[in-house]
Structure formats: structure tokens, C-alpha cells
Amino acid sequence: MRKKRYQGRHFVREKIYTCGEYVDIDIYPVYQPQGIRRAKCKPTSEVQALLNTKNAERNFVRLIHSNFTEEDIALTLTYKVSPEDTEEAQRLLRNFLRRIQRLRVKLGLEPLKYITVTEAGKRNGRIHHHIIMNGGLDRDTIEQLWGLGFANSQRLQFGENGVTGLAMYFIKDRHTYRRWNSSRNLIRPEAEVRDGAVTLEEMSNMENSYENGMLWMYIEERYPHELTNLVFVKNCVNKGCYIHLEMRRRR
């Protein structure tokens, strides 16, 4: 008996990332090609390329939302004497973070959590660092522990859409050199994947709502969160609709 060939189908996938007070959601169609039925299916290469366009930036923002609050610190470090190269700058940064961690242990504080970004300025190429770290230490103490140049710290500030000013800076701007790193003890948000939770009919309703300027209202009625950002894209190749939502818990 010949094995029955699967004729293919498409359905709607919903990926939900819960990151502290914030949630971001991707809603998009998945097209399963004809052939032998498979337990799992992936988007086509064209669709996947579209979905990956801003993946790195979104992962960066998710890390911040999942691990840091307005009680934590944003820090900028510069050098009086520029390091020989970026590898030397990374070594000096690691030494600074070790000094911070030793002090936290001495004071009985929770382990250091951080995200660092090292970059070279666009105009003069001078290397500097941006750091997001958990709070607990006095900001003057943190700045004094640097000792290699200018240090400026401030409390993290979140806007209406949840993205910190620092995160927005990294998302929007581009430099010739940039490297970011993070401590191993950060929470890495995992997506809750729900296939079919949004029906094809509901996806069609969302498309109509978008065209009528009512999608914002439709989304807020569907989810128990407050919508802060919405991106709607219609693929010219497969005519599928791709929706990215950024939301926060209702206050």
C-alpha cells in the first residue's frame, strides 16, 4: 500500500515571551509544505528571514526586561588613556566587574548580574563601555571602583513601551565596532509557542481591523495587557500577515 501523501496546510503560530512586567508576542502563519506528514514544521526560508530581521534587538530587550528594574543601574565608562585595542579594553572591563562582584560578596549582596556593551565611537574611535547591572551598591562607590577615566551612573529608566533608553540607543544606532556580553546568571526568557490558539478566521479579523485602524483595540480586548507597540507586516510573496506586539501588565 502506498503511503498517503500529506497535502499540506497552514495555521497561525503565536509565540509569547513573558519578561518581567512586559510581554512581547509574535503572531504569524506557518506553511507546512506538501509531503510526508511531520510532527514539527518550520516556516519557509523567506518567512524565516522576515521573522529574524529584528531577532537580535528583541533578544537584547527581553534580557533587560526579564532581569532588571528601575531599582537597577545604567553605567557608562570611558578611559583617560585609551586601551591598545578592544581585547585590552575587554580585559580591563572584566577586572572592573570582578572588583564589583568581590565587593558585593563582602557586603552580602546577591551576585552581580550585568549586560555590557563595548563600542568604539563613530567620530574618534575611542573605546568606551555601557553597563546595565543590578542595584544594591552605592552609585558613588561603583564609579570610584572604575578608576581608569570618567564613570557616570544612573537608575534605569523605562519608557511607556518598556524599552530602556540605553536599549533604544543600541537598537536604533549603528557603530563600526560593537560587542555585547552578559553574566551567566541572567534569566533567558523562553517562548511559549501556541499553534492554532489564533484561528485563521481571527487572523483575518486582525487584518481587517488593521485596515480599518482598529487593530489596537482588537488586541487589547484579546489580551489582558496594555499594548505599547504594534508592528504589522503583510508579506507580498505569500500574502501572510505578521504581527509583533509589545505589551505590559495593566497597572
mmCIF file of C-alpha atoms in Angstrom:
data_model
loop_
_atom_site.group_PDB
_atom_site.id
_atom_site.type_symbol
_atom_site.label_atom_id
_atom_site.label_comp_id
_atom_site.label_asym_id
_atom_site.label_seq_id
_atom_site.Cartn_x
_atom_site.Cartn_y
_atom_site.Cartn_z
ATOM 1 C CA MET A 1 0.000 0.000 0.000
ATOM 2 C CA ARG A 2 1.338 3.391 -0.946
ATOM 3 C CA LYS A 3 1.916 5.775 1.909
ATOM 4 C CA LYS A 4 -0.622 8.571 1.820
ATOM 5 C CA ARG A 5 0.878 11.885 0.883
ATOM 6 C CA TYR A 6 0.077 14.868 3.084
ATOM 7 C CA GLN A 7 -1.447 17.677 1.070
ATOM 8 C CA GLY A 8 -0.098 20.484 3.229
ATOM 9 C CA ARG A 9 -1.772 23.111 5.381
ATOM 10 C CA HIS A 10 -1.125 26.393 7.060
ATOM 11 C CA PHE A 11 -2.000 27.582 10.514
ATOM 12 C CA VAL A 12 -1.253 30.511 12.822
ATOM 13 C CA ARG A 13 1.565 30.349 15.367
ATOM 14 C CA GLU A 14 1.664 32.527 18.448
ATOM 15 C CA LYS A 15 4.974 32.971 20.319
ATOM 16 C CA ILE A 16 4.701 34.660 23.702
ATOM 17 C CA TYR A 17 7.707 35.891 25.686
ATOM 18 C CA THR A 18 6.945 36.917 29.263
ATOM 19 C CA CYS A 19 9.718 39.205 30.507
ATOM 20 C CA GLY A 20 9.002 40.604 33.961
ATOM 21 C CA GLU A 21 6.329 43.272 33.633
ATOM 22 C CA TYR A 22 6.487 43.111 29.861
ATOM 23 C CA VAL A 23 5.267 40.669 27.240
ATOM 24 C CA ASP A 24 6.065 40.536 23.574
ATOM 25 C CA ILE A 25 4.139 38.382 21.147
ATOM 26 C CA ASP A 26 4.688 37.302 17.563
ATOM 27 C CA ILE A 27 1.691 36.100 15.549
ATOM 28 C CA TYR A 28 2.374 34.695 12.097
ATOM 29 C CA PRO A 29 1.292 31.967 9.654
ATOM 30 C CA VAL A 30 3.259 28.747 9.306
ATOM 31 C CA TYR A 31 3.075 26.968 5.970
ATOM 32 C CA GLN A 32 3.635 23.228 6.046
ATOM 33 C CA PRO A 33 4.640 22.065 2.558
ATOM 34 C CA GLN A 34 3.181 19.047 0.838
ATOM 35 C CA GLY A 35 4.853 15.726 1.526
ATOM 36 C CA ILE A 36 5.095 13.196 4.322
ATOM 37 C CA ARG A 37 3.383 14.449 7.465
ATOM 38 C CA ARG A 38 5.871 15.796 10.005
ATOM 39 C CA ALA A 39 5.477 16.224 13.744
ATOM 40 C CA LYS A 40 7.042 19.656 13.553
ATOM 41 C CA CYS A 41 7.181 22.144 10.751
ATOM 42 C CA LYS A 42 9.146 25.314 10.246
ATOM 43 C CA PRO A 43 8.359 28.470 8.308
ATOM 44 C CA THR A 44 9.670 28.702 4.755
ATOM 45 C CA SER A 45 13.096 30.256 4.310
ATOM 46 C CA GLU A 46 11.544 33.511 3.067
ATOM 47 C CA VAL A 47 9.254 33.709 6.073
ATOM 48 C CA GLN A 48 12.046 32.802 8.480
ATOM 49 C CA ALA A 49 14.218 35.555 7.063
ATOM 50 C CA LEU A 50 11.418 38.015 7.735
ATOM 51 C CA LEU A 51 10.949 36.745 11.279
ATOM 52 C CA ASN A 52 14.689 37.012 12.010
ATOM 53 C CA THR A 53 15.016 40.625 10.869
ATOM 54 C CA LYS A 54 14.963 42.094 14.370
ATOM 55 C CA ASN A 55 15.616 38.996 16.445
ATOM 56 C CA ALA A 56 18.915 40.176 17.925
ATOM 57 C CA GLU A 57 17.486 43.514 19.057
ATOM 58 C CA ARG A 58 14.415 41.890 20.569
ATOM 59 C CA ASN A 59 16.506 39.339 22.455
ATOM 60 C CA PHE A 60 18.549 42.203 23.899
ATOM 61 C CA VAL A 61 15.408 43.986 25.097
ATOM 62 C CA ARG A 62 13.936 40.748 26.509
ATOM 63 C CA LEU A 63 17.060 40.201 28.584
ATOM 64 C CA ILE A 64 16.750 43.665 30.089
ATOM 65 C CA HIS A 65 13.047 43.301 30.839
ATOM 66 C CA SER A 66 13.489 39.835 32.361
ATOM 67 C CA ASN A 67 16.373 40.732 34.660
ATOM 68 C CA PHE A 68 16.362 44.416 35.550
ATOM 69 C CA THR A 69 14.029 47.017 37.034
ATOM 70 C CA GLU A 70 14.097 50.715 37.830
ATOM 71 C CA GLU A 71 15.990 49.826 41.013
ATOM 72 C CA ASP A 72 18.993 48.810 38.916
ATOM 73 C CA ILE A 73 21.773 50.853 37.337
ATOM 74 C CA ALA A 74 22.943 52.022 33.923
ATOM 75 C CA LEU A 75 26.655 52.878 33.845
ATOM 76 C CA THR A 76 28.932 54.463 31.232
ATOM 77 C CA LEU A 77 32.727 54.069 31.459
ATOM 78 C CA THR A 78 35.383 55.909 29.457
ATOM 79 C CA TYR A 79 39.207 55.969 29.537
ATOM 80 C CA LYS A 80 41.713 58.690 30.311
ATOM 81 C CA VAL A 81 44.254 56.690 28.312
ATOM 82 C CA SER A 82 42.733 54.621 25.550
ATOM 83 C CA PRO A 83 43.468 50.866 25.628
ATOM 84 C CA GLU A 84 45.758 49.476 22.959
ATOM 85 C CA ASP A 85 42.920 47.541 21.375
ATOM 86 C CA THR A 86 39.469 46.151 22.046
ATOM 87 C CA GLU A 87 40.849 42.973 23.631
ATOM 88 C CA GLU A 88 42.717 45.061 26.212
ATOM 89 C CA ALA A 89 39.515 47.038 26.838
ATOM 90 C CA GLN A 90 37.606 43.808 27.430
ATOM 91 C CA ARG A 91 40.251 42.664 29.938
ATOM 92 C CA LEU A 92 40.015 45.944 31.870
ATOM 93 C CA LEU A 93 36.243 45.689 31.886
ATOM 94 C CA ARG A 94 36.351 42.126 33.241
ATOM 95 C CA ASN A 95 38.693 43.248 36.036
ATOM 96 C CA PHE A 96 36.280 46.032 36.960
ATOM 97 C CA LEU A 97 33.357 43.604 37.101
ATOM 98 C CA ARG A 98 35.399 41.282 39.347
ATOM 99 C CA ARG A 99 36.001 44.187 41.757
ATOM 100 C CA ILE A 100 32.271 44.880 41.800
ATOM 101 C CA GLN A 101 31.490 41.213 42.456
ATOM 102 C CA ARG A 102 34.037 40.930 45.288
ATOM 103 C CA LEU A 103 32.520 43.948 46.997
ATOM 104 C CA ARG A 104 29.015 42.545 46.618
ATOM 105 C CA VAL A 105 30.117 39.278 48.222
ATOM 106 C CA LYS A 106 31.795 41.173 51.075
ATOM 107 C CA LEU A 107 28.579 43.113 51.740
ATOM 108 C CA GLY A 108 26.365 40.039 51.497
ATOM 109 C CA LEU A 109 24.548 41.216 48.357
ATOM 110 C CA GLU A 110 23.159 38.931 45.687
ATOM 111 C CA PRO A 111 25.591 38.004 42.870
ATOM 112 C CA LEU A 112 26.320 40.563 40.202
ATOM 113 C CA LYS A 113 24.088 40.488 37.125
ATOM 114 C CA TYR A 114 25.063 42.555 34.125
ATOM 115 C CA ILE A 115 24.840 43.270 30.425
ATOM 116 C CA THR A 116 27.818 45.098 28.922
ATOM 117 C CA VAL A 117 28.304 46.738 25.562
ATOM 118 C CA THR A 118 31.769 47.787 24.402
ATOM 119 C CA GLU A 119 31.950 50.071 21.420
ATOM 120 C CA ALA A 120 34.197 52.465 19.536
ATOM 121 C CA GLY A 121 32.871 55.969 18.904
ATOM 122 C CA LYS A 122 31.872 56.802 15.341
ATOM 123 C CA ARG A 123 33.887 60.018 15.200
ATOM 124 C CA ASN A 124 37.071 59.398 17.142
ATOM 125 C CA GLY A 125 37.111 55.618 17.562
ATOM 126 C CA ARG A 126 37.588 55.927 21.333
ATOM 127 C CA ILE A 127 36.574 52.786 23.174
ATOM 128 C CA HIS A 128 34.021 53.006 25.957
ATOM 129 C CA HIS A 129 31.611 50.731 27.794
ATOM 130 C CA HIS A 130 27.935 50.770 28.683
ATOM 131 C CA ILE A 131 26.757 48.508 31.502
ATOM 132 C CA ILE A 132 23.403 47.572 32.958
ATOM 133 C CA MET A 133 23.810 45.942 36.386
ATOM 134 C CA ASN A 134 21.687 45.047 39.371
ATOM 135 C CA GLY A 135 21.480 47.576 42.179
ATOM 136 C CA GLY A 136 22.459 47.346 45.832
ATOM 137 C CA LEU A 137 25.743 49.256 45.760
ATOM 138 C CA ASP A 138 26.033 52.996 46.199
ATOM 139 C CA ARG A 139 26.493 54.658 42.820
ATOM 140 C CA ASP A 140 29.449 56.766 44.009
ATOM 141 C CA THR A 141 31.186 53.579 45.154
ATOM 142 C CA ILE A 142 30.647 51.954 41.768
ATOM 143 C CA GLU A 143 32.089 54.955 39.946
ATOM 144 C CA GLN A 144 35.151 55.078 42.232
ATOM 145 C CA LEU A 145 35.899 51.409 41.571
ATOM 146 C CA TRP A 146 36.458 52.151 37.887
ATOM 147 C CA GLY A 147 39.459 54.444 38.328
ATOM 148 C CA LEU A 148 40.515 54.494 34.662
ATOM 149 C CA GLY A 149 38.601 57.505 33.477
ATOM 150 C CA PHE A 150 35.143 59.004 33.562
ATOM 151 C CA ALA A 151 32.288 56.968 35.097
ATOM 152 C CA ASN A 152 28.663 58.024 35.145
ATOM 153 C CA SER A 153 25.798 56.007 36.626
ATOM 154 C CA GLN A 154 22.055 56.497 36.864
ATOM 155 C CA ARG A 155 18.951 54.495 37.697
ATOM 156 C CA LEU A 156 17.462 52.530 34.826
ATOM 157 C CA GLN A 157 14.520 54.319 33.285
ATOM 158 C CA PHE A 158 11.784 52.549 31.367
ATOM 159 C CA GLY A 159 9.534 54.368 28.935
ATOM 160 C CA GLU A 160 5.925 53.687 28.067
ATOM 161 C CA ASN A 161 6.931 50.871 25.741
ATOM 162 C CA GLY A 162 9.180 49.349 28.386
ATOM 163 C CA VAL A 163 12.403 49.728 26.434
ATOM 164 C CA THR A 164 15.164 51.463 28.375
ATOM 165 C CA GLY A 165 16.784 54.478 26.786
ATOM 166 C CA LEU A 166 20.025 52.533 26.574
ATOM 167 C CA ALA A 167 18.376 49.628 24.770
ATOM 168 C CA MET A 168 16.694 52.027 22.343
ATOM 169 C CA TYR A 169 20.070 53.617 21.656
ATOM 170 C CA PHE A 170 21.589 50.273 20.711
ATOM 171 C CA ILE A 171 18.624 49.275 18.586
ATOM 172 C CA LYS A 172 18.470 52.491 16.585
ATOM 173 C CA ASP A 173 22.144 53.397 16.227
ATOM 174 C CA ARG A 174 24.921 51.537 14.417
ATOM 175 C CA HIS A 175 28.658 51.704 15.049
ATOM 176 C CA THR A 176 31.667 50.330 13.257
ATOM 177 C CA TYR A 177 32.563 48.218 16.276
ATOM 178 C CA ARG A 178 30.295 46.867 18.984
ATOM 179 C CA ARG A 179 30.394 43.850 21.239
ATOM 180 C CA TRP A 180 27.925 42.961 23.949
ATOM 181 C CA ASN A 181 28.184 40.380 26.694
ATOM 182 C CA SER A 182 26.246 39.331 29.770
ATOM 183 C CA SER A 183 26.647 37.418 33.006
ATOM 184 C CA ARG A 184 25.689 33.761 33.001
ATOM 185 C CA ASN A 185 23.137 34.131 35.788
ATOM 186 C CA LEU A 186 20.609 36.094 33.728
ATOM 187 C CA ILE A 187 17.135 34.729 33.138
ATOM 188 C CA ARG A 188 16.871 33.755 29.479
ATOM 189 C CA PRO A 189 13.195 34.051 28.543
ATOM 190 C CA GLU A 190 11.768 31.107 26.633
ATOM 191 C CA ALA A 191 8.854 31.451 24.257
ATOM 192 C CA GLU A 192 5.521 29.823 24.912
ATOM 193 C CA VAL A 193 4.549 28.514 21.469
ATOM 194 C CA ARG A 194 0.856 28.059 20.758
ATOM 195 C CA ASP A 195 -0.211 26.680 17.396
ATOM 196 C CA GLY A 196 -3.848 27.246 16.493
ATOM 197 C CA ALA A 197 -4.652 29.422 19.527
ATOM 198 C CA VAL A 198 -5.249 32.166 16.970
ATOM 199 C CA THR A 199 -7.538 30.772 14.286
ATOM 200 C CA LEU A 200 -7.316 31.628 10.598
ATOM 201 C CA GLU A 201 -10.624 33.472 10.972
ATOM 202 C CA GLU A 202 -9.244 35.524 13.858
ATOM 203 C CA MET A 203 -6.130 36.306 11.826
ATOM 204 C CA SER A 204 -8.390 37.539 9.033
ATOM 205 C CA ASN A 205 -10.270 39.676 11.554
ATOM 206 C CA MET A 206 -6.978 41.160 12.713
ATOM 207 C CA GLU A 207 -6.069 42.043 9.133
ATOM 208 C CA ASN A 208 -9.437 43.730 8.611
ATOM 209 C CA SER A 209 -9.100 45.550 11.930
ATOM 210 C CA TYR A 210 -5.672 46.830 10.892
ATOM 211 C CA GLU A 211 -7.009 48.108 7.593
ATOM 212 C CA ASN A 212 -9.809 49.883 9.480
ATOM 213 C CA GLY A 213 -7.428 51.344 12.046
ATOM 214 C CA MET A 214 -8.959 49.254 14.854
ATOM 215 C CA LEU A 215 -6.316 46.562 15.431
ATOM 216 C CA TRP A 216 -5.043 48.269 18.587
ATOM 217 C CA MET A 217 -8.496 47.948 20.157
ATOM 218 C CA TYR A 218 -8.893 44.356 18.912
ATOM 219 C CA ILE A 219 -5.584 43.342 20.517
ATOM 220 C CA GLU A 220 -6.326 44.944 23.884
ATOM 221 C CA GLU A 221 -9.669 43.126 24.029
ATOM 222 C CA ARG A 222 -7.945 39.813 23.328
ATOM 223 C CA TYR A 223 -5.016 40.018 25.766
ATOM 224 C CA PRO A 224 -5.031 41.009 29.466
ATOM 225 C CA HIS A 225 -2.220 43.509 28.912
ATOM 226 C CA GLU A 226 -1.759 47.086 27.817
ATOM 227 C CA LEU A 227 -0.435 47.464 24.277
ATOM 228 C CA THR A 228 2.627 49.709 23.910
ATOM 229 C CA ASN A 229 3.849 48.904 20.393
ATOM 230 C CA LEU A 230 2.462 47.129 17.350
ATOM 231 C CA VAL A 231 4.135 46.164 14.077
ATOM 232 C CA PHE A 232 2.009 44.774 11.233
ATOM 233 C CA VAL A 233 3.604 43.447 8.039
ATOM 234 C CA LYS A 234 1.927 41.772 5.079
ATOM 235 C CA ASN A 235 4.219 39.543 3.035
ATOM 236 C CA CYS A 236 3.926 40.272 -0.677
ATOM 237 C CA VAL A 237 5.054 36.721 -1.522
ATOM 238 C CA ASN A 238 2.672 34.550 0.459
ATOM 239 C CA LYS A 239 0.118 37.264 1.425
ATOM 240 C CA GLY A 240 0.544 36.236 5.073
ATOM 241 C CA CYS A 241 0.197 38.743 7.916
ATOM 242 C CA TYR A 242 2.918 39.047 10.547
ATOM 243 C CA ILE A 243 2.150 40.849 13.792
ATOM 244 C CA HIS A 244 4.572 41.803 16.558
ATOM 245 C CA LEU A 245 3.122 43.074 19.836
ATOM 246 C CA GLU A 246 4.844 44.653 22.815
ATOM 247 C CA MET A 247 2.680 44.850 25.931
ATOM 248 C CA ARG A 248 2.937 45.487 29.655
ATOM 249 C CA ARG A 249 0.863 44.323 32.584
ATOM 250 C CA ARG A 250 -2.086 46.593 33.283
ATOM 251 C CA ARG A 251 -1.451 48.935 36.193
#
